[in-house]
mmCIF file of C-alpha atoms in Angstrom:
data_model
loop_
_atom_site.group_PDB
_atom_site.id
_atom_site.type_symbol
_atom_site.label_atom_id
_atom_site.label_comp_id
_atom_site.label_asym_id
_atom_site.label_seq_id
_atom_site.Cartn_x
_atom_site.Cartn_y
_atom_site.Cartn_z
ATOM 1 C CA MET K 1 -3.984 -7.181 30.532
ATOM 2 C CA ALA K 2 -6.267 -4.458 31.128
ATOM 3 C CA ASN K 3 -10.098 -5.465 31.125
ATOM 4 C CA LEU K 4 -11.142 -1.762 28.934
ATOM 5 C CA HIS K 5 -10.156 -2.896 25.327
ATOM 6 C CA VAL K 6 -10.010 -0.087 22.268
ATOM 7 C CA ILE K 7 -9.545 -1.182 19.005
ATOM 8 C CA ILE K 8 -9.277 1.242 16.123
ATOM 9 C CA GLY K 9 -9.058 0.556 12.268
ATOM 10 C CA GLU K 10 -10.822 0.147 9.018
ATOM 11 C CA ASP K 11 -9.194 -3.476 8.522
ATOM 12 C CA ASP K 12 -12.983 -5.084 9.557
ATOM 13 C CA TYR K 13 -11.538 -8.693 9.744
ATOM 14 C CA LEU K 14 -8.024 -7.608 11.829
ATOM 15 C CA VAL K 15 -10.878 -5.763 14.248
ATOM 16 C CA THR K 16 -12.827 -8.414 14.478
ATOM 17 C CA GLU K 17 -9.637 -11.334 14.975
ATOM 18 C CA THR K 18 -8.161 -8.935 17.801
ATOM 19 C CA ALA K 19 -11.382 -8.763 19.505
ATOM 20 C CA LYS K 20 -12.144 -12.406 19.250
ATOM 21 C CA ARG K 21 -9.013 -13.785 20.745
ATOM 22 C CA ILE K 22 -10.464 -11.267 23.940
ATOM 23 C CA ILE K 23 -14.070 -12.524 24.373
ATOM 24 C CA GLY K 24 -13.525 -16.135 23.864
ATOM 25 C CA ASP K 25 -16.509 -18.256 24.602
ATOM 26 C CA GLU K 26 -19.603 -15.776 23.336
ATOM 27 C CA ARG K 27 -22.010 -16.922 25.627
ATOM 28 C CA TRP K 28 -20.877 -14.217 28.075
ATOM 29 C CA LEU K 29 -20.609 -11.591 25.085
ATOM 30 C CA GLU K 30 -23.227 -8.663 25.209
ATOM 31 C CA VAL K 31 -23.147 -6.411 21.560
ATOM 32 C CA VAL K 32 -23.537 -2.961 20.788
ATOM 33 C CA ASP K 33 -23.446 -2.206 17.226
ATOM 34 C CA SER K 34 -23.148 1.246 15.887
ATOM 35 C CA LEU K 35 -22.442 0.507 12.493
ATOM 36 C CA ASN K 36 -25.753 2.185 11.214
ATOM 37 C CA SER K 37 -25.918 4.400 13.976
ATOM 38 C CA THR K 38 -26.075 7.447 11.285
ATOM 39 C CA ASN K 39 -27.954 10.368 13.363
ATOM 40 C CA GLU K 40 -27.400 11.736 16.866
ATOM 41 C CA ASP K 41 -30.494 9.954 18.313
ATOM 42 C CA LEU K 42 -29.222 6.706 17.355
ATOM 43 C CA GLN K 43 -25.535 7.604 18.408
ATOM 44 C CA LEU K 44 -27.034 9.070 21.805
ATOM 45 C CA ALA K 45 -28.949 5.732 22.285
ATOM 46 C CA ASP K 46 -25.919 3.348 21.167
ATOM 47 C CA LEU K 47 -24.057 5.284 24.234
ATOM 48 C CA ARG K 48 -26.556 4.438 26.857
ATOM 49 C CA GLU K 49 -27.044 0.917 26.017
ATOM 50 C CA ALA K 50 -23.256 0.469 26.277
ATOM 51 C CA ASP K 51 -23.570 2.544 29.510
ATOM 52 C CA ALA K 52 -25.823 0.319 31.596
ATOM 53 C CA SER K 53 -24.121 -2.668 29.734
ATOM 54 C CA PHE K 54 -20.633 -1.636 31.609
ATOM 55 C CA SER K 55 -22.482 -0.392 34.957
ATOM 56 C CA THR K 56 -23.802 -3.988 35.202
ATOM 57 C CA PRO K 57 -21.687 -6.850 36.704
ATOM 58 C CA PRO K 58 -21.870 -10.594 36.080
ATOM 59 C CA PHE K 59 -24.172 -11.510 38.844
ATOM 60 C CA LEU K 60 -24.868 -15.484 38.105
ATOM 61 C CA GLU K 61 -22.441 -15.965 34.976
ATOM 62 C CA PRO K 62 -18.405 -16.318 35.186
ATOM 63 C CA CYS K 63 -17.864 -13.876 32.927
ATOM 64 C CA LYS K 64 -19.300 -11.026 30.912
ATOM 65 C CA VAL K 65 -17.538 -9.438 27.930
ATOM 66 C CA THR K 66 -19.346 -5.811 26.402
ATOM 67 C CA TRP K 67 -18.606 -5.643 23.131
ATOM 68 C CA TRP K 68 -19.442 -1.872 21.555
ATOM 69 C CA LYS K 69 -18.165 -2.351 18.139
ATOM 70 C CA ASN K 70 -18.500 -0.413 14.512
ATOM 71 C CA VAL K 71 -18.419 3.273 16.549
ATOM 72 C CA HIS K 72 -17.670 5.584 13.983
ATOM 73 C CA PHE K 73 -18.172 8.560 15.681
ATOM 74 C CA LEU K 74 -15.052 8.561 17.524
ATOM 75 C CA PRO K 75 -13.479 12.046 17.620
ATOM 76 C CA GLN K 76 -11.243 12.064 14.403
ATOM 77 C CA SER K 77 -9.351 14.049 11.936
ATOM 78 C CA GLY K 78 -11.491 15.016 8.526
ATOM 79 C CA GLY K 79 -14.828 13.186 7.919
ATOM 80 C CA ARG K 80 -18.016 14.334 8.987
ATOM 81 C CA ALA K 81 -18.303 14.884 13.220
ATOM 82 C CA ALA K 82 -20.016 14.121 15.523
ATOM 83 C CA SER K 83 -22.554 16.918 17.173
ATOM 84 C CA SER K 84 -21.518 18.296 20.075
ATOM 85 C CA ALA K 85 -23.779 15.985 22.287
ATOM 86 C CA VAL K 86 -22.493 13.076 21.263
ATOM 87 C CA LYS K 87 -19.104 14.144 21.720
ATOM 88 C CA ALA K 88 -19.935 15.950 25.011
ATOM 89 C CA GLY K 89 -21.985 12.453 25.903
ATOM 90 C CA LEU K 90 -18.347 10.358 24.563
ATOM 91 C CA GLU K 91 -16.282 12.880 26.845
ATOM 92 C CA LYS K 92 -18.435 11.892 29.882
ATOM 93 C CA PHE K 93 -18.421 8.081 29.430
ATOM 94 C CA ALA K 94 -14.453 8.021 28.553
ATOM 95 C CA GLY K 95 -14.596 9.265 31.924
ATOM 96 C CA LYS K 96 -16.499 7.329 33.715
ATOM 97 C CA LEU K 97 -14.877 3.918 31.641
ATOM 98 C CA ALA K 98 -11.212 5.138 33.259
ATOM 99 C CA ALA K 99 -12.567 5.830 36.672
ATOM 100 C CA SER K 100 -14.518 2.720 37.399
ATOM 101 C CA PRO K 101 -12.501 -0.226 37.163
ATOM 102 C CA LEU K 102 -13.616 -3.673 35.996
ATOM 103 C CA PRO K 103 -14.168 -6.932 38.193
ATOM 104 C CA GLU K 104 -11.572 -9.275 37.011
ATOM 105 C CA ASN K 105 -14.601 -11.267 34.963
ATOM 106 C CA GLN K 106 -15.207 -8.600 33.155
ATOM 107 C CA HIS K 107 -14.187 -7.078 29.629
ATOM 108 C CA PHE K 108 -15.716 -4.022 28.006
ATOM 109 C CA ILE K 109 -14.069 -3.522 24.728
ATOM 110 C CA LEU K 110 -14.945 -0.240 22.439
ATOM 111 C CA SER K 111 -13.714 -0.644 18.258
ATOM 112 C CA GLY K 112 -14.105 1.872 15.382
ATOM 113 C CA PRO K 113 -12.583 2.784 12.268
ATOM 114 C CA LYS K 114 -10.710 5.924 13.386
ATOM 115 C CA LEU K 115 -9.581 7.495 16.684
ATOM 116 C CA LEU K 116 -7.713 10.776 17.078
ATOM 117 C CA MET K 117 -5.788 10.505 19.945
ATOM 118 C CA THR K 118 -4.630 13.848 20.687
ATOM 119 C CA SER K 119 -8.590 13.596 21.184
ATOM 120 C CA ILE K 120 -9.518 13.884 25.379
ATOM 121 C CA PHE K 121 -11.776 11.460 24.783
ATOM 122 C CA ALA K 122 -8.285 9.022 23.788
ATOM 123 C CA LYS K 123 -6.378 10.680 26.153
ATOM 124 C CA THR K 124 -8.376 9.969 28.848
ATOM 125 C CA LEU K 125 -8.586 5.955 28.190
ATOM 126 C CA LYS K 126 -4.450 6.102 27.671
ATOM 127 C CA SER K 127 -3.537 5.706 30.677
ATOM 128 C CA VAL K 128 -6.423 2.855 32.023
ATOM 129 C CA ALA K 129 -7.443 1.178 28.616
ATOM 130 C CA GLU K 130 -5.224 -1.543 26.175
ATOM 131 C CA ILE K 131 -4.991 0.425 22.596
ATOM 132 C CA VAL K 132 -4.986 -1.460 19.809
ATOM 133 C CA SER K 133 -4.318 0.261 16.268
ATOM 134 C CA PHE K 134 -4.040 -0.496 12.698
ATOM 135 C CA SER K 135 -4.663 2.475 11.364
ATOM 136 C CA SER K 136 -1.977 3.200 9.208
ATOM 137 C CA ALA K 137 -1.271 6.462 7.132
ATOM 138 C CA LYS K 138 0.636 4.996 4.202
ATOM 139 C CA PRO K 139 -0.084 3.579 1.438
ATOM 140 C CA TRP K 140 2.866 1.385 1.232
ATOM 141 C CA GLU K 141 3.385 0.453 4.694
ATOM 142 C CA ALA K 142 -0.536 -1.014 4.756
ATOM 143 C CA ALA K 143 0.670 -3.610 1.898
ATOM 144 C CA ARG K 144 4.162 -4.647 3.463
ATOM 145 C CA ALA K 145 1.413 -5.373 6.725
ATOM 146 C CA ALA K 146 -0.900 -7.346 4.592
ATOM 147 C CA ALA K 147 2.214 -9.235 2.400
ATOM 148 C CA GLU K 148 3.154 -10.219 5.978
ATOM 149 C CA ARG K 149 0.126 -11.075 7.736
ATOM 150 C CA VAL K 150 -0.761 -13.136 4.145
ATOM 151 C CA ALA K 151 2.971 -14.723 4.355
ATOM 152 C CA GLU K 152 1.902 -16.277 7.963
ATOM 153 C CA ALA K 153 -1.211 -17.270 6.818
ATOM 154 C CA ALA K 154 -0.430 -19.030 4.002
ATOM 155 C CA GLY K 155 2.358 -21.008 6.093
ATOM 156 C CA GLU K 156 -0.264 -22.359 8.152
ATOM 157 C CA MET K 157 -2.038 -23.533 4.640
ATOM 158 C CA ASN K 158 1.587 -24.886 4.207
ATOM 159 C CA LEU K 159 1.899 -22.749 1.311
ATOM 160 C CA ARG K 160 4.770 -20.530 0.430
ATOM 161 C CA PHE K 161 4.678 -17.967 -2.681
ATOM 162 C CA ASP K 162 6.935 -17.579 -5.716
ATOM 163 C CA ARG K 163 9.438 -15.164 -5.935
ATOM 164 C CA GLY K 164 7.477 -11.765 -6.934
ATOM 165 C CA ALA K 165 4.453 -13.880 -6.460
ATOM 166 C CA LEU K 166 3.591 -12.224 -2.731
ATOM 167 C CA GLU K 167 3.536 -8.763 -3.884
ATOM 168 C CA ALA K 168 1.428 -9.578 -7.113
ATOM 169 C CA PHE K 169 -1.304 -10.825 -4.920
ATOM 170 C CA VAL K 170 -1.551 -8.020 -2.851
ATOM 171 C CA ALA K 171 -1.497 -5.667 -5.436
ATOM 172 C CA ARG K 172 -4.480 -7.638 -7.101
ATOM 173 C CA VAL K 173 -7.181 -8.292 -4.402
ATOM 174 C CA GLY K 174 -6.274 -5.118 -1.487
ATOM 175 C CA VAL K 175 -4.915 -4.587 2.104
ATOM 176 C CA ASP K 176 -8.320 -5.567 3.413
ATOM 177 C CA SER K 177 -7.305 -8.450 5.093
ATOM 178 C CA ARG K 178 -10.847 -10.298 5.108
ATOM 179 C CA SER K 179 -10.483 -10.429 0.988
ATOM 180 C CA LEU K 180 -6.773 -11.507 1.351
ATOM 181 C CA MET K 181 -8.109 -14.251 3.758
ATOM 182 C CA SER K 182 -10.719 -15.385 1.462
ATOM 183 C CA GLU K 183 -8.542 -14.845 -1.604
ATOM 184 C CA LEU K 184 -6.461 -17.084 -0.142
ATOM 185 C CA ALA K 185 -8.517 -20.053 0.488
ATOM 186 C CA LYS K 186 -9.642 -20.052 -2.738
ATOM 187 C CA MET K 187 -6.032 -20.185 -4.092
ATOM 188 C CA ARG K 188 -5.430 -23.306 -1.308
ATOM 189 C CA ASP K 189 -8.536 -25.262 -3.446
ATOM 190 C CA TYR K 190 -6.846 -24.069 -6.690
ATOM 191 C CA LEU K 191 -4.239 -25.702 -6.227
ATOM 192 C CA GLY K 192 -4.861 -28.809 -4.683
ATOM 193 C CA PRO K 193 -3.266 -30.997 -1.844
ATOM 194 C CA SER K 194 -0.210 -31.903 -3.951
ATOM 195 C CA SER K 195 0.902 -28.337 -4.846
ATOM 196 C CA HIS K 196 2.327 -26.140 -1.820
ATOM 197 C CA THR K 197 3.791 -22.937 -4.520
ATOM 198 C CA VAL K 198 2.188 -20.000 -5.186
ATOM 199 C CA THR K 199 3.356 -18.321 -8.677
ATOM 200 C CA ALA K 200 2.966 -14.955 -10.284
ATOM 201 C CA GLU K 201 0.983 -17.619 -13.172
ATOM 202 C CA ASP K 202 -1.621 -18.653 -10.112
ATOM 203 C CA VAL K 203 -2.242 -15.082 -8.984
ATOM 204 C CA ALA K 204 -3.538 -13.714 -12.403
ATOM 205 C CA ALA K 205 -5.231 -17.025 -12.960
ATOM 206 C CA ILE K 206 -7.418 -17.125 -9.858
ATOM 207 C CA SER K 207 -7.209 -14.393 -7.983
ATOM 208 C CA SER K 208 -9.777 -11.669 -7.905
ATOM 209 C CA GLN K 209 -8.995 -7.986 -8.265
ATOM 210 C CA GLY K 210 -10.523 -5.993 -5.094
ATOM 211 C CA VAL K 211 -12.933 -3.268 -4.316
ATOM 212 C CA GLY K 212 -11.500 0.020 -5.385
ATOM 213 C CA VAL K 213 -8.396 -1.368 -6.022
ATOM 214 C CA GLU K 214 -6.739 0.396 -8.761
ATOM 215 C CA PRO K 215 -3.689 -1.635 -10.915
ATOM 216 C CA ALA K 216 -0.070 -0.251 -9.599
ATOM 217 C CA PRO K 217 2.900 0.833 -11.546
ATOM 218 C CA TRP K 218 5.343 -1.154 -9.636
ATOM 219 C CA THR K 219 3.631 -4.920 -10.696
ATOM 220 C CA ILE K 220 5.368 -3.586 -13.934
ATOM 221 C CA THR K 221 8.796 -2.765 -12.775
ATOM 222 C CA GLU K 222 8.096 -6.678 -10.596
ATOM 223 C CA ALA K 223 7.580 -8.656 -13.455
ATOM 224 C CA VAL K 224 10.403 -6.832 -15.671
ATOM 225 C CA GLY K 225 12.663 -7.006 -13.048
ATOM 226 C CA ALA K 226 12.291 -11.116 -12.631
ATOM 227 C CA ARG K 227 12.134 -11.270 -16.727
ATOM 228 C CA ASN K 228 9.219 -12.669 -16.740
ATOM 229 C CA ILE K 229 7.696 -11.590 -20.153
ATOM 230 C CA ASP K 230 4.035 -13.129 -20.119
ATOM 231 C CA ALA K 231 3.559 -11.515 -16.496
ATOM 232 C CA ALA K 232 5.041 -7.830 -17.663
ATOM 233 C CA LEU K 233 2.416 -8.188 -20.875
ATOM 234 C CA SER K 234 -0.037 -8.633 -18.619
ATOM 235 C CA ALA K 235 0.580 -5.726 -15.926
ATOM 236 C CA ILE K 236 0.844 -3.480 -18.696
ATOM 237 C CA SER K 237 -2.360 -4.513 -19.818
ATOM 238 C CA GLN K 238 -4.200 -3.386 -16.907
ATOM 239 C CA PHE K 239 -3.083 0.299 -17.932
ATOM 240 C CA GLU K 240 -3.811 -0.156 -21.284
ATOM 241 C CA GLY K 241 -6.721 2.527 -22.841
ATOM 242 C CA GLU K 242 -6.320 4.610 -19.734
ATOM 243 C CA SER K 243 -5.453 8.545 -20.585
ATOM 244 C CA GLY K 244 -1.796 9.009 -20.479
ATOM 245 C CA PHE K 245 -0.612 5.184 -20.757
ATOM 246 C CA ALA K 246 2.184 5.588 -23.087
ATOM 247 C CA VAL K 247 4.234 8.644 -20.616
ATOM 248 C CA MET K 248 3.308 6.544 -17.867
ATOM 249 C CA VAL K 249 4.739 3.301 -18.652
ATOM 250 C CA THR K 250 7.660 4.909 -20.842
ATOM 251 C CA THR K 251 8.530 6.965 -17.535
ATOM 252 C CA VAL K 252 8.287 3.827 -15.299
ATOM 253 C CA LEU K 253 10.438 2.006 -17.060
ATOM 254 C CA GLU K 254 12.595 4.379 -18.189
ATOM 255 C CA LYS K 255 13.730 5.466 -14.708
ATOM 256 C CA PHE K 256 13.458 1.387 -13.796
ATOM 257 C CA PHE K 257 15.855 0.711 -15.945
ATOM 258 C CA ARG K 258 18.120 4.100 -15.003
ATOM 259 C CA GLN K 259 18.388 2.618 -11.237
ATOM 260 C CA LEU K 260 19.399 -0.998 -12.396
ATOM 261 C CA CYS K 261 21.666 0.650 -14.189
ATOM 262 C CA GLU K 262 23.303 2.187 -11.421
ATOM 263 C CA PHE K 263 23.351 -0.121 -9.222
ATOM 264 C CA LYS K 264 24.603 -2.956 -11.749
ATOM 265 C CA ASP K 265 27.907 -0.652 -11.678
ATOM 266 C CA ALA K 266 27.804 0.083 -7.970
ATOM 267 C CA GLN K 267 27.619 -3.576 -8.221
ATOM 268 C CA ALA K 268 30.477 -4.020 -9.902
ATOM 269 C CA ARG K 269 32.761 -1.548 -8.438
ATOM 270 C CA GLY K 270 31.876 -3.024 -4.825
ATOM 271 C CA ARG K 271 30.158 -0.261 -3.544
ATOM 272 C CA SER K 272 26.864 -1.522 -3.402
ATOM 273 C CA ALA K 273 26.433 -0.213 -0.104
ATOM 274 C CA ASP K 274 26.512 3.719 -1.054
ATOM 275 C CA LEU K 275 23.131 3.170 -2.664
ATOM 276 C CA THR K 276 21.499 0.760 -0.194
ATOM 277 C CA GLU K 277 22.093 2.457 2.401
ATOM 278 C CA GLY K 278 18.907 3.415 4.582
ATOM 279 C CA MET K 279 17.111 0.770 1.874
ATOM 280 C CA SER K 280 15.101 -1.752 3.858
ATOM 281 C CA PRO K 281 17.209 -5.272 3.719
ATOM 282 C CA TRP K 282 13.358 -6.500 1.616
ATOM 283 C CA ALA K 283 14.309 -4.431 -0.623
ATOM 284 C CA ILE K 284 17.836 -4.709 -0.934
ATOM 285 C CA LYS K 285 17.218 -8.332 -1.264
ATOM 286 C CA LYS K 286 14.671 -8.084 -4.581
ATOM 287 C CA GLN K 287 16.948 -5.379 -6.037
ATOM 288 C CA THR K 288 19.897 -7.874 -5.695
ATOM 289 C CA GLY K 289 17.902 -10.702 -7.240
ATOM 290 C CA PHE K 290 16.685 -8.734 -10.152
ATOM 291 C CA LEU K 291 20.345 -8.047 -10.787
ATOM 292 C CA GLU K 292 21.431 -11.491 -11.264
ATOM 293 C CA LYS K 293 18.429 -11.185 -14.247
ATOM 294 C CA TRP K 294 20.360 -9.271 -16.154
ATOM 295 C CA ASP K 295 23.880 -8.112 -17.544
ATOM 296 C CA ALA K 296 24.975 -4.529 -17.928
ATOM 297 C CA ARG K 297 25.291 -3.989 -21.676
ATOM 298 C CA GLU K 298 21.462 -5.305 -21.818
ATOM 299 C CA LEU K 299 20.346 -2.962 -18.598
ATOM 300 C CA ARG K 300 21.898 0.625 -20.660
ATOM 301 C CA ALA K 301 20.107 -0.655 -23.965
ATOM 302 C CA ALA K 302 17.436 -0.886 -22.166
ATOM 303 C CA TRP K 303 17.789 2.603 -20.710
ATOM 304 C CA HIS K 304 18.486 4.089 -23.577
ATOM 305 C CA ARG K 305 15.098 2.291 -25.525
ATOM 306 C CA PHE K 306 13.203 3.347 -23.085
ATOM 307 C CA MET K 307 14.594 6.961 -22.550
ATOM 308 C CA ALA K 308 14.112 7.149 -26.152
ATOM 309 C CA LEU K 309 10.501 5.958 -26.418
ATOM 310 C CA ARG K 310 9.301 8.318 -23.519
ATOM 311 C CA GLU K 311 10.092 11.227 -25.632
ATOM 312 C CA LYS K 312 8.596 10.054 -28.223
ATOM 313 C CA SER K 313 5.663 9.145 -26.114
ATOM 314 C CA VAL K 314 5.616 13.056 -25.274
ATOM 315 C CA SER K 315 6.308 14.456 -28.507
ATOM 316 C CA SER K 316 4.429 11.997 -30.974
ATOM 317 C CA ALA K 317 0.770 12.582 -32.211
ATOM 318 C CA GLY K 318 -0.014 9.530 -32.938
ATOM 319 C CA SER K 319 -0.422 6.160 -30.258
ATOM 320 C CA ILE K 320 2.908 4.084 -29.801
ATOM 321 C CA ASP K 321 1.161 1.560 -27.173
ATOM 322 C CA ALA K 322 1.795 -1.178 -29.680
ATOM 323 C CA LEU K 323 5.608 -0.246 -30.377
ATOM 324 C CA ILE K 324 6.020 -0.322 -26.658
ATOM 325 C CA THR K 325 4.808 -3.616 -25.875
ATOM 326 C CA THR K 326 7.471 -4.834 -28.602
ATOM 327 C CA GLU K 327 10.248 -3.153 -27.321
ATOM 328 C CA LEU K 328 9.472 -4.268 -23.860
ATOM 329 C CA VAL K 329 9.779 -7.849 -25.145
ATOM 330 C CA ARG K 330 12.096 -6.996 -27.440
ATOM 331 C CA VAL K 331 14.663 -6.010 -24.301
ATOM 332 C CA MET K 332 13.233 -9.018 -22.238
ATOM 333 C CA HIS K 333 14.257 -11.705 -24.410
ATOM 334 C CA ARG K 334 16.963 -14.017 -24.100
ATOM 335 C CA ARG K 335 19.284 -14.645 -26.642
ATOM 336 C CA SER K 336 19.147 -18.068 -27.828
ATOM 337 C CA GLY K 337 22.067 -20.563 -25.091
ATOM 338 C CA GLN K 338 22.276 -16.804 -22.703
ATOM 339 C CA ARG K 339 22.554 -18.152 -18.772
ATOM 340 C CA GLU K 340 20.959 -16.339 -16.491
ATOM 341 C CA MET K 341 22.769 -13.778 -14.470
ATOM 342 C CA ARG K 342 24.590 -14.975 -11.287
#
């Protein structure tokens, strides 16, 4: 393994956990923290300190690790660029890192939120450093990766998520790993030692909304697809009072029921593969689970009801918010004696 390590990501928990695995025994650790280095003088001072630590091998100690952390002024696209002096200093330091192999008992770690991989700095280090990047340009990819981390950590706590609960948990808490792990530990305490399944109701009851996390429309469709009236009403309530509430909700639900109708029809004709081509196995499994909850007649009725409501939400001068809730309860209600479709 390379003795030079570059860890890039805005998720402080992931960056820290990755660095800890390299550091091992913290007795031999030297830290240079650039979190509060907001001007050229402080940034250049940190660069000199990191360079001095890198250039000083372990003498009497069995090993040495330098961690230059929170380097927010690395080359990156967008945002405020570092000064020309800092940029030149970083490029010179990268050249030194690349040209000066470390002994086996010395490691150097550099971490920061962003790094432009096409920059001279990054290109210089690519051939000699182990580079780990947690950056994700697509929100849904970040959410999926977060769900995978939560599921793995939950397993270690002897917890499992009921259908739809994991997605609800990530949607509510956000994708920041430190927040997710904290909320998962809180969930473990909330459930107690004798309970091992996390439901969507548990998430709504105990999990805190992450800072800056906005409710996502798919939390509504997840609950509706699962035919969970309480969860659906709770999801919708997060959007009430917002401008364009009626148009947004009716548009989301009209499209959702229309797509379920298409899938139900394709399923009946043995042509499901035509619609699922290119979809991930995870998405196919979820869609199939939704279809088990509804019959074709119910889906067509729900689609036409919300198609009409969408038109009314656009053309009506008055509020139809209450009507949306009424219609949703009506289409989701299972008639007495009606069994779940299989």
